[in-house]
Amino acid sequence: YNVALLDVYSGPAFFWAEAVAAELQFLRCPTVLVLRGGNLPSFSAHHQRRAHMLMKRAAAVVAPSPYLREQMRAFRSDIRLIPNGLWLERYPFRHRTQVRPRLVWLRALHSIYNPLMAVETVHYLIEKYPDVELRMIGPDKKDGSYEATLARIRDLGLEDRVTLPGAVPKSEVPAALDWGDIFLNTTNIDNTPVTVLEAMACGLCVVSTDVGGIPYLLDNGRDALLVPPNEPRLMAEAVARILDEPGLAGSLRDQAHAKMRGYGWDAVLPQWERLLEAVGKAPP
């Protein structure tokens, strides 16, 4: 191989990337670092010397979002922006003539994604929309969030309104999204979540917390509705706007779908090809 591509996350994964980058440097293999995860800027601020050293070892550094490029610029000034890519043909767009209170949540059951907020959003919606349904799709990350979510569903009496079918294979994500009309993203920490891109590609209206890289990805009131974290009542009000406000759902859906053209692999892959070719041909 001519070039190594190395993802860099925060936490223990950062130290793994650090060790691999050092080994690749010893082998004189040019390396491209790809910055990942909404918590990486905070982690790097607490490990500044190590972050500087890791970035210095790379032939190039790529960020998938303007948020990470901006937040990590102190450690490397020439970070390139290449967004996450999707095979858009695998995510069929459905034009929803009528938006129903069918909500989809698609993340891992972990505290950083705040699954309890999704359950509590349904609690605030159910009086006005008694037919509201929520499917929370994703694996149990074993930090107690799965059990806490089930307990909250029981406490609020939402057993017949909220279901947790578990994780689905990547190939089944489009069908899982197609069931719903509105996508909830309740995370406390985020960068450029692929699940949000997938929902937009499939024609769902997105309601998300405005944390991390989300405001860099979504334009509030134009292609999504954004609310503060840990505010399920405000998220419920945003969902109600989509259901009740004439023309809002269609406008959000169409603008979001148009934005996805920039995330298709036909747009993203040439950027990677140019970068990898340049790095592979550069003198050591």
PDB file of C-alpha atoms in Angstrom:
ATOM      1  CA  TYR A   1       0.000   0.000   0.000  1.00  0.00           C
ATOM      2  CA  ASN A   2       1.054   3.580  -0.599  1.00  0.00           C
ATOM      3  CA  VAL A   3      -0.982   5.457   1.986  1.00  0.00           C
ATOM      4  CA  ALA A   4      -2.476   4.576   5.377  1.00  0.00           C
ATOM      5  CA  LEU A   5      -5.809   6.063   6.431  1.00  0.00           C
ATOM      6  CA  LEU A   6      -6.239   6.340  10.202  1.00  0.00           C
ATOM      7  CA  ASP A   7      -9.406   7.401  12.054  1.00  0.00           C
ATOM      8  CA  VAL A   8      -8.833   9.462  15.204  1.00  0.00           C
ATOM      9  CA  TYR A   9     -11.446   9.411  17.973  1.00  0.00           C
ATOM     10  CA  SER A  10     -11.293  10.637  21.564  1.00  0.00           C
ATOM     11  CA  GLY A  11     -10.862   8.486  24.664  1.00  0.00           C
ATOM     12  CA  PRO A  12      -8.905   5.208  24.596  1.00  0.00           C
ATOM     13  CA  ALA A  13      -9.215   5.112  20.786  1.00  0.00           C
ATOM     14  CA  PHE A  14      -7.015   8.232  20.595  1.00  0.00           C
ATOM     15  CA  PHE A  15      -4.116   6.405  22.232  1.00  0.00           C
ATOM     16  CA  TRP A  16      -4.560   3.501  19.822  1.00  0.00           C
ATOM     17  CA  ALA A  17      -4.358   5.932  16.890  1.00  0.00           C
ATOM     18  CA  GLU A  18      -1.325   7.552  18.480  1.00  0.00           C
ATOM     19  CA  ALA A  19       0.499   4.207  18.691  1.00  0.00           C
ATOM     20  CA  VAL A  20      -0.426   3.207  15.136  1.00  0.00           C
ATOM     21  CA  ALA A  21       0.667   6.587  13.757  1.00  0.00           C
ATOM     22  CA  ALA A  22       4.058   6.223  15.453  1.00  0.00           C
ATOM     23  CA  GLU A  23       4.510   2.764  13.937  1.00  0.00           C
ATOM     24  CA  LEU A  24       3.509   3.995  10.480  1.00  0.00           C
ATOM     25  CA  GLN A  25       6.001   6.848  10.783  1.00  0.00           C
ATOM     26  CA  PHE A  26       8.717   4.324  11.681  1.00  0.00           C
ATOM     27  CA  LEU A  27       7.767   2.319   8.580  1.00  0.00           C
ATOM     28  CA  ARG A  28       7.918   5.546   6.532  1.00  0.00           C
ATOM     29  CA  CYS A  29       4.353   5.050   5.331  1.00  0.00           C
ATOM     30  CA  PRO A  30       2.548   8.357   4.600  1.00  0.00           C
ATOM     31  CA  THR A  31      -0.536   8.630   6.775  1.00  0.00           C
ATOM     32  CA  VAL A  32      -3.787  10.560   6.427  1.00  0.00           C
ATOM     33  CA  LEU A  33      -5.600  11.183   9.707  1.00  0.00           C
ATOM     34  CA  VAL A  34      -9.407  11.449   9.658  1.00  0.00           C
ATOM     35  CA  LEU A  35     -10.820  13.302  12.663  1.00  0.00           C
ATOM     36  CA  ARG A  36     -13.910  11.692  14.174  1.00  0.00           C
ATOM     37  CA  GLY A  37     -16.341  12.269  17.017  1.00  0.00           C
ATOM     38  CA  GLY A  38     -17.832  15.362  18.601  1.00  0.00           C
ATOM     39  CA  ASN A  39     -15.782  14.956  21.792  1.00  0.00           C
ATOM     40  CA  LEU A  40     -12.387  15.070  20.053  1.00  0.00           C
ATOM     41  CA  PRO A  41     -11.857  18.860  20.502  1.00  0.00           C
ATOM     42  CA  SER A  42     -12.487  18.671  24.256  1.00  0.00           C
ATOM     43  CA  PHE A  43     -10.278  15.593  24.602  1.00  0.00           C
ATOM     44  CA  SER A  44      -7.467  17.220  22.614  1.00  0.00           C
ATOM     45  CA  ALA A  45      -7.628  20.348  24.752  1.00  0.00           C
ATOM     46  CA  HIS A  46      -6.788  18.155  27.753  1.00  0.00           C
ATOM     47  CA  HIS A  47      -3.975  16.376  25.876  1.00  0.00           C
ATOM     48  CA  GLN A  48      -2.537  19.244  23.860  1.00  0.00           C
ATOM     49  CA  ARG A  49       1.048  18.015  23.547  1.00  0.00           C
ATOM     50  CA  ARG A  50      -0.039  14.576  22.393  1.00  0.00           C
ATOM     51  CA  ALA A  51      -2.580  16.011  19.954  1.00  0.00           C
ATOM     52  CA  HIS A  52       0.062  18.310  18.435  1.00  0.00           C
ATOM     53  CA  MET A  53       2.477  15.396  18.058  1.00  0.00           C
ATOM     54  CA  LEU A  54      -0.111  13.134  16.442  1.00  0.00           C
ATOM     55  CA  MET A  55      -1.158  15.783  13.925  1.00  0.00           C
ATOM     56  CA  LYS A  56       2.467  16.547  13.112  1.00  0.00           C
ATOM     57  CA  ARG A  57       3.120  12.909  12.144  1.00  0.00           C
ATOM     58  CA  ALA A  58       0.470  12.936   9.389  1.00  0.00           C
ATOM     59  CA  ALA A  59       1.021  13.762   5.741  1.00  0.00           C
ATOM     60  CA  ALA A  60      -2.495  15.225   5.741  1.00  0.00           C
ATOM     61  CA  VAL A  61      -5.398  15.625   8.139  1.00  0.00           C
ATOM     62  CA  VAL A  62      -9.051  15.455   7.080  1.00  0.00           C
ATOM     63  CA  ALA A  63     -12.140  16.640   8.952  1.00  0.00           C
ATOM     64  CA  PRO A  64     -15.621  15.532   7.811  1.00  0.00           C
ATOM     65  CA  SER A  65     -17.229  18.713   9.138  1.00  0.00           C
ATOM     66  CA  PRO A  66     -16.480  22.440   9.370  1.00  0.00           C
ATOM     67  CA  TYR A  67     -16.996  22.060  13.129  1.00  0.00           C
ATOM     68  CA  LEU A  68     -14.065  19.684  13.608  1.00  0.00           C
ATOM     69  CA  ARG A  69     -11.870  21.613  11.184  1.00  0.00           C
ATOM     70  CA  GLU A  70     -12.496  24.819  13.121  1.00  0.00           C
ATOM     71  CA  GLN A  71     -12.158  23.279  16.578  1.00  0.00           C
ATOM     72  CA  MET A  72      -8.956  21.369  15.741  1.00  0.00           C
ATOM     73  CA  ARG A  73      -7.249  24.143  13.770  1.00  0.00           C
ATOM     74  CA  ALA A  74      -5.035  24.962  16.766  1.00  0.00           C
ATOM     75  CA  PHE A  75      -3.344  21.595  16.335  1.00  0.00           C
ATOM     76  CA  ARG A  76      -2.980  21.683  12.558  1.00  0.00           C
ATOM     77  CA  SER A  77      -3.623  24.710  10.369  1.00  0.00           C
ATOM     78  CA  ASP A  78      -4.071  22.923   7.019  1.00  0.00           C
ATOM     79  CA  ILE A  79      -6.895  20.505   7.894  1.00  0.00           C
ATOM     80  CA  ARG A  80      -8.839  19.565   4.758  1.00  0.00           C
ATOM     81  CA  LEU A  81     -12.641  19.330   4.704  1.00  0.00           C
ATOM     82  CA  ILE A  82     -14.077  16.213   3.041  1.00  0.00           C
ATOM     83  CA  PRO A  83     -17.608  15.312   4.180  1.00  0.00           C
ATOM     84  CA  ASN A  84     -18.875  11.860   4.998  1.00  0.00           C
ATOM     85  CA  GLY A  85     -20.173  10.183   1.854  1.00  0.00           C
ATOM     86  CA  LEU A  86     -23.337   8.207   1.187  1.00  0.00           C
ATOM     87  CA  TRP A  87     -24.359   5.937  -1.664  1.00  0.00           C
ATOM     88  CA  LEU A  88     -27.502   7.986  -2.160  1.00  0.00           C
ATOM     89  CA  GLU A  89     -29.046   5.423  -4.510  1.00  0.00           C
ATOM     90  CA  ARG A  90     -29.272   3.062  -1.522  1.00  0.00           C
ATOM     91  CA  TYR A  91     -31.457   5.555   0.349  1.00  0.00           C
ATOM     92  CA  PRO A  92     -34.651   5.957  -1.679  1.00  0.00           C
ATOM     93  CA  PHE A  93     -36.316   9.316  -1.163  1.00  0.00           C
ATOM     94  CA  ARG A  94     -40.022   9.119  -0.340  1.00  0.00           C
ATOM     95  CA  HIS A  95     -42.176  12.178  -0.901  1.00  0.00           C
ATOM     96  CA  ARG A  96     -44.522  12.187   2.078  1.00  0.00           C
ATOM     97  CA  THR A  97     -47.781  13.899   1.123  1.00  0.00           C
ATOM     98  CA  GLN A  98     -48.951  13.683   4.734  1.00  0.00           C
ATOM     99  CA  VAL A  99     -46.605  13.741   7.726  1.00  0.00           C
ATOM    100  CA  ARG A 100     -47.726  11.425  10.512  1.00  0.00           C
ATOM    101  CA  PRO A 101     -46.534  11.377  14.141  1.00  0.00           C
ATOM    102  CA  ARG A 102     -44.233   8.433  13.408  1.00  0.00           C
ATOM    103  CA  LEU A 103     -40.860   9.149  14.981  1.00  0.00           C
ATOM    104  CA  VAL A 104     -37.581   7.317  14.399  1.00  0.00           C
ATOM    105  CA  TRP A 105     -34.523   7.447  16.654  1.00  0.00           C
ATOM    106  CA  LEU A 106     -31.437   5.682  15.283  1.00  0.00           C
ATOM    107  CA  ARG A 107     -28.319   5.696  17.467  1.00  0.00           C
ATOM    108  CA  ALA A 108     -26.579   3.432  19.958  1.00  0.00           C
ATOM    109  CA  LEU A 109     -28.273   3.162  23.362  1.00  0.00           C
ATOM    110  CA  HIS A 110     -25.633   5.166  25.240  1.00  0.00           C
ATOM    111  CA  SER A 111     -25.789   8.164  27.547  1.00  0.00           C
ATOM    112  CA  ILE A 112     -24.023  10.533  25.102  1.00  0.00           C
ATOM    113  CA  TYR A 113     -26.940  10.054  22.688  1.00  0.00           C
ATOM    114  CA  ASN A 114     -29.471  10.780  25.460  1.00  0.00           C
ATOM    115  CA  PRO A 115     -32.171   8.213  24.570  1.00  0.00           C
ATOM    116  CA  LEU A 116     -34.298   9.304  27.541  1.00  0.00           C
ATOM    117  CA  MET A 117     -34.952  12.624  25.821  1.00  0.00           C
ATOM    118  CA  ALA A 118     -36.656  10.816  22.935  1.00  0.00           C
ATOM    119  CA  VAL A 119     -38.972   8.951  25.317  1.00  0.00           C
ATOM    120  CA  GLU A 120     -39.843  12.143  27.186  1.00  0.00           C
ATOM    121  CA  THR A 121     -40.547  13.899  23.878  1.00  0.00           C
ATOM    122  CA  VAL A 122     -43.261  11.322  23.191  1.00  0.00           C
ATOM    123  CA  HIS A 123     -44.642  11.941  26.686  1.00  0.00           C
ATOM    124  CA  TYR A 124     -45.165  15.625  25.821  1.00  0.00           C
ATOM    125  CA  LEU A 125     -46.713  14.760  22.444  1.00  0.00           C
ATOM    126  CA  ILE A 126     -49.143  12.017  23.362  1.00  0.00           C
ATOM    127  CA  GLU A 127     -51.960  14.193  24.701  1.00  0.00           C
ATOM    128  CA  LYS A 128     -52.258  16.133  21.426  1.00  0.00           C
ATOM    129  CA  TYR A 129     -51.270  13.206  19.184  1.00  0.00           C
ATOM    130  CA  PRO A 130     -52.558  10.010  20.823  1.00  0.00           C
ATOM    131  CA  ASP A 131     -51.440   7.973  17.799  1.00  0.00           C
ATOM    132  CA  VAL A 132     -47.787   9.052  18.138  1.00  0.00           C
ATOM    133  CA  GLU A 133     -45.268   6.220  17.798  1.00  0.00           C
ATOM    134  CA  LEU A 134     -41.527   6.092  18.350  1.00  0.00           C
ATOM    135  CA  ARG A 135     -39.086   3.404  17.224  1.00  0.00           C
ATOM    136  CA  MET A 136     -35.699   3.558  18.916  1.00  0.00           C
ATOM    137  CA  ILE A 137     -33.296   1.565  16.779  1.00  0.00           C
ATOM    138  CA  GLY A 138     -29.771   0.749  17.871  1.00  0.00           C
ATOM    139  CA  PRO A 139     -27.521  -1.542  19.898  1.00  0.00           C
ATOM    140  CA  ASP A 140     -27.227  -1.605  23.670  1.00  0.00           C
ATOM    141  CA  LYS A 141     -23.799  -0.137  24.558  1.00  0.00           C
ATOM    142  CA  LYS A 142     -23.962  -1.641  28.064  1.00  0.00           C
ATOM    143  CA  ASP A 143     -23.652   1.592  30.036  1.00  0.00           C
ATOM    144  CA  GLY A 144     -27.087   1.239  31.651  1.00  0.00           C
ATOM    145  CA  SER A 145     -28.883   3.451  29.111  1.00  0.00           C
ATOM    146  CA  TYR A 146     -30.936   0.581  27.688  1.00  0.00           C
ATOM    147  CA  GLU A 147     -32.291  -0.362  31.107  1.00  0.00           C
ATOM    148  CA  ALA A 148     -32.898   3.296  32.006  1.00  0.00           C
ATOM    149  CA  THR A 149     -34.805   3.818  28.756  1.00  0.00           C
ATOM    150  CA  LEU A 150     -37.035   0.810  29.384  1.00  0.00           C
ATOM    151  CA  ALA A 151     -37.694   2.013  32.927  1.00  0.00           C
ATOM    152  CA  ARG A 152     -38.628   5.492  31.707  1.00  0.00           C
ATOM    153  CA  ILE A 153     -41.010   4.017  29.121  1.00  0.00           C
ATOM    154  CA  ARG A 154     -42.729   2.057  31.890  1.00  0.00           C
ATOM    155  CA  ASP A 155     -42.826   5.022  34.272  1.00  0.00           C
ATOM    156  CA  LEU A 156     -44.553   7.176  31.650  1.00  0.00           C
ATOM    157  CA  GLY A 157     -46.924   4.416  30.540  1.00  0.00           C
ATOM    158  CA  LEU A 158     -45.646   4.451  26.963  1.00  0.00           C
ATOM    159  CA  GLU A 159     -45.198   0.712  26.407  1.00  0.00           C
ATOM    160  CA  ASP A 160     -47.616   0.727  23.457  1.00  0.00           C
ATOM    161  CA  ARG A 161     -46.138   3.919  21.968  1.00  0.00           C
ATOM    162  CA  VAL A 162     -42.357   3.330  22.156  1.00  0.00           C
ATOM    163  CA  THR A 163     -40.558   0.220  20.886  1.00  0.00           C
ATOM    164  CA  LEU A 164     -36.892  -0.794  20.954  1.00  0.00           C
ATOM    165  CA  PRO A 165     -36.344  -3.325  18.141  1.00  0.00           C
ATOM    166  CA  GLY A 166     -32.562  -3.381  18.619  1.00  0.00           C
ATOM    167  CA  ALA A 167     -29.829  -2.840  16.062  1.00  0.00           C
ATOM    168  CA  VAL A 168     -30.359  -3.342  12.340  1.00  0.00           C
ATOM    169  CA  PRO A 169     -27.751  -4.164   9.664  1.00  0.00           C
ATOM    170  CA  LYS A 170     -26.587  -1.226   7.591  1.00  0.00           C
ATOM    171  CA  SER A 171     -28.373  -2.638   4.566  1.00  0.00           C
ATOM    172  CA  GLU A 172     -31.702  -2.429   6.438  1.00  0.00           C
ATOM    173  CA  VAL A 173     -31.332   1.175   7.626  1.00  0.00           C
ATOM    174  CA  PRO A 174     -33.225   2.675   4.646  1.00  0.00           C
ATOM    175  CA  ALA A 175     -36.243   0.438   5.292  1.00  0.00           C
ATOM    176  CA  ALA A 176     -36.120   1.215   9.010  1.00  0.00           C
ATOM    177  CA  LEU A 177     -36.125   4.932   8.264  1.00  0.00           C
ATOM    178  CA  ASP A 178     -38.859   4.639   5.653  1.00  0.00           C
ATOM    179  CA  TRP A 179     -41.315   3.540   8.367  1.00  0.00           C
ATOM    180  CA  GLY A 180     -41.189   6.987   9.957  1.00  0.00           C
ATOM    181  CA  ASP A 181     -41.817  10.578   8.945  1.00  0.00           C
ATOM    182  CA  ILE A 182     -39.804  12.516  11.551  1.00  0.00           C
ATOM    183  CA  PHE A 183     -36.286  11.750  12.756  1.00  0.00           C
ATOM    184  CA  LEU A 184     -35.221  12.621  16.307  1.00  0.00           C
ATOM    185  CA  ASN A 185     -31.567  13.236  17.153  1.00  0.00           C
ATOM    186  CA  THR A 186     -31.287  13.790  20.912  1.00  0.00           C
ATOM    187  CA  THR A 187     -27.529  13.590  21.367  1.00  0.00           C
ATOM    188  CA  ASN A 188     -25.498  15.591  23.889  1.00  0.00           C
ATOM    189  CA  ILE A 189     -22.240  15.284  21.891  1.00  0.00           C
ATOM    190  CA  ASP A 190     -22.045  15.035  18.112  1.00  0.00           C
ATOM    191  CA  ASN A 191     -20.068  15.847  14.997  1.00  0.00           C
ATOM    192  CA  THR A 192     -21.599  14.957  11.606  1.00  0.00           C
ATOM    193  CA  PRO A 193     -23.823  11.960  12.331  1.00  0.00           C
ATOM    194  CA  VAL A 194     -24.311   9.680   9.342  1.00  0.00           C
ATOM    195  CA  THR A 195     -27.722   8.642  10.680  1.00  0.00           C
ATOM    196  CA  VAL A 196     -28.951  12.224  10.281  1.00  0.00           C
ATOM    197  CA  LEU A 197     -27.649  12.304   6.716  1.00  0.00           C
ATOM    198  CA  GLU A 198     -29.391   8.998   6.013  1.00  0.00           C
ATOM    199  CA  ALA A 199     -32.685  10.340   7.382  1.00  0.00           C
ATOM    200  CA  MET A 200     -32.428  13.467   5.242  1.00  0.00           C
ATOM    201  CA  ALA A 201     -31.657  11.388   2.159  1.00  0.00           C
ATOM    202  CA  CYS A 202     -34.770   9.267   2.773  1.00  0.00           C
ATOM    203  CA  GLY A 203     -37.061  12.282   3.109  1.00  0.00           C
ATOM    204  CA  LEU A 204     -37.650  12.417   6.858  1.00  0.00           C
ATOM    205  CA  CYS A 205     -37.921  15.755   8.627  1.00  0.00           C
ATOM    206  CA  VAL A 206     -35.149  16.127  11.208  1.00  0.00           C
ATOM    207  CA  VAL A 207     -35.471  17.536  14.715  1.00  0.00           C
ATOM    208  CA  SER A 208     -32.120  17.613  16.514  1.00  0.00           C
ATOM    209  CA  THR A 209     -30.311  19.057  19.486  1.00  0.00           C
ATOM    210  CA  ASP A 210     -27.999  21.907  18.479  1.00  0.00           C
ATOM    211  CA  VAL A 211     -24.783  20.497  19.955  1.00  0.00           C
ATOM    212  CA  GLY A 212     -21.241  20.165  18.594  1.00  0.00           C
ATOM    213  CA  GLY A 213     -21.142  20.001  14.826  1.00  0.00           C
ATOM    214  CA  ILE A 214     -24.918  19.851  14.344  1.00  0.00           C
ATOM    215  CA  PRO A 215     -25.371  23.626  13.732  1.00  0.00           C
ATOM    216  CA  TYR A 216     -22.600  23.374  11.123  1.00  0.00           C
ATOM    217  CA  LEU A 217     -24.489  20.572   9.368  1.00  0.00           C
ATOM    218  CA  LEU A 218     -28.117  21.685   9.720  1.00  0.00           C
ATOM    219  CA  ASP A 219     -29.655  25.104   9.144  1.00  0.00           C
ATOM    220  CA  ASN A 220     -32.328  25.698  11.762  1.00  0.00           C
ATOM    221  CA  GLY A 221     -35.668  26.481  10.142  1.00  0.00           C
ATOM    222  CA  ARG A 222     -34.359  25.761   6.649  1.00  0.00           C
ATOM    223  CA  ASP A 223     -33.564  22.040   6.441  1.00  0.00           C
ATOM    224  CA  ALA A 224     -34.181  20.958  10.061  1.00  0.00           C
ATOM    225  CA  LEU A 225     -35.421  22.226  13.412  1.00  0.00           C
ATOM    226  CA  LEU A 226     -32.877  22.539  16.231  1.00  0.00           C
ATOM    227  CA  VAL A 227     -33.508  22.666  19.981  1.00  0.00           C
ATOM    228  CA  PRO A 228     -31.253  22.888  23.045  1.00  0.00           C
ATOM    229  CA  PRO A 229     -30.043  19.605  24.581  1.00  0.00           C
ATOM    230  CA  ASN A 230     -32.029  18.020  27.423  1.00  0.00           C
ATOM    231  CA  GLU A 231     -35.183  19.948  26.503  1.00  0.00           C
ATOM    232  CA  PRO A 232     -37.756  17.296  25.522  1.00  0.00           C
ATOM    233  CA  ARG A 233     -40.631  19.763  25.809  1.00  0.00           C
ATOM    234  CA  LEU A 234     -39.001  22.000  23.199  1.00  0.00           C
ATOM    235  CA  MET A 235     -38.309  19.004  20.985  1.00  0.00           C
ATOM    236  CA  ALA A 236     -41.972  18.043  21.246  1.00  0.00           C
ATOM    237  CA  GLU A 237     -42.967  21.588  20.267  1.00  0.00           C
ATOM    238  CA  ALA A 238     -40.684  21.356  17.216  1.00  0.00           C
ATOM    239  CA  VAL A 239     -42.282  18.052  16.211  1.00  0.00           C
ATOM    240  CA  ALA A 240     -45.722  19.634  16.625  1.00  0.00           C
ATOM    241  CA  ARG A 241     -44.700  22.476  14.302  1.00  0.00           C
ATOM    242  CA  ILE A 242     -43.797  19.972  11.589  1.00  0.00           C
ATOM    243  CA  LEU A 243     -47.112  18.175  12.032  1.00  0.00           C
ATOM    244  CA  ASP A 244     -49.288  21.289  12.178  1.00  0.00           C
ATOM    245  CA  GLU A 245     -47.624  24.195  10.376  1.00  0.00           C
ATOM    246  CA  PRO A 246     -48.719  24.287   6.711  1.00  0.00           C
ATOM    247  CA  GLY A 247     -45.857  23.868   4.283  1.00  0.00           C
ATOM    248  CA  LEU A 248     -43.125  23.487   6.914  1.00  0.00           C
ATOM    249  CA  ALA A 249     -42.604  19.741   6.532  1.00  0.00           C
ATOM    250  CA  GLY A 250     -42.338  19.942   2.755  1.00  0.00           C
ATOM    251  CA  SER A 251     -39.925  22.869   2.900  1.00  0.00           C
ATOM    252  CA  LEU A 252     -37.626  21.185   5.437  1.00  0.00           C
ATOM    253  CA  ARG A 253     -37.711  17.902   3.523  1.00  0.00           C
ATOM    254  CA  ASP A 254     -36.942  19.429   0.120  1.00  0.00           C
ATOM    255  CA  GLN A 255     -34.103  21.633   1.391  1.00  0.00           C
ATOM    256  CA  ALA A 256     -32.568  18.707   3.273  1.00  0.00           C
ATOM    257  CA  HIS A 257     -32.788  16.434   0.250  1.00  0.00           C
ATOM    258  CA  ALA A 258     -31.134  19.081  -1.938  1.00  0.00           C
ATOM    259  CA  LYS A 259     -28.283  19.404   0.570  1.00  0.00           C
ATOM    260  CA  MET A 260     -27.612  15.665   0.336  1.00  0.00           C
ATOM    261  CA  ARG A 261     -26.298  16.033  -3.218  1.00  0.00           C
ATOM    262  CA  GLY A 262     -23.065  17.327  -1.731  1.00  0.00           C
ATOM    263  CA  TYR A 263     -22.730  14.181   0.377  1.00  0.00           C
ATOM    264  CA  GLY A 264     -23.137  11.624  -2.420  1.00  0.00           C
ATOM    265  CA  TRP A 265     -20.074   9.537  -3.218  1.00  0.00           C
ATOM    266  CA  ASP A 266     -20.081  10.930  -6.747  1.00  0.00           C
ATOM    267  CA  ALA A 267     -19.213  14.289  -5.150  1.00  0.00           C
ATOM    268  CA  VAL A 268     -17.077  13.040  -2.246  1.00  0.00           C
ATOM    269  CA  LEU A 269     -15.010  10.263  -3.835  1.00  0.00           C
ATOM    270  CA  PRO A 270     -13.116  12.525  -6.303  1.00  0.00           C
ATOM    271  CA  GLN A 271     -11.952  14.629  -3.350  1.00  0.00           C
ATOM    272  CA  TRP A 272     -10.496  11.530  -1.682  1.00  0.00           C
ATOM    273  CA  GLU A 273      -8.912  10.353  -4.914  1.00  0.00           C
ATOM    274  CA  ARG A 274      -7.113  13.659  -5.429  1.00  0.00           C
ATOM    275  CA  LEU A 275      -5.859  13.748  -1.842  1.00  0.00           C
ATOM    276  CA  LEU A 276      -4.672  10.125  -1.690  1.00  0.00           C
ATOM    277  CA  GLU A 277      -2.966  10.387  -5.051  1.00  0.00           C
ATOM    278  CA  ALA A 278      -1.126  13.536  -3.986  1.00  0.00           C
ATOM    279  CA  VAL A 279      -0.048  12.018  -0.641  1.00  0.00           C
ATOM    280  CA  GLY A 280       1.046   8.769  -2.271  1.00  0.00           C
ATOM    281  CA  LYS A 281       3.215  10.580  -4.812  1.00  0.00           C
ATOM    282  CA  ALA A 282       4.774  13.059  -2.390  1.00  0.00           C
ATOM    283  CA  PRO A 283       8.436  12.513  -1.519  1.00  0.00           C
ATOM    284  CA  PRO A 284       9.046  11.007   1.944  1.00  0.00           C
TER     285      PRO A 284
END
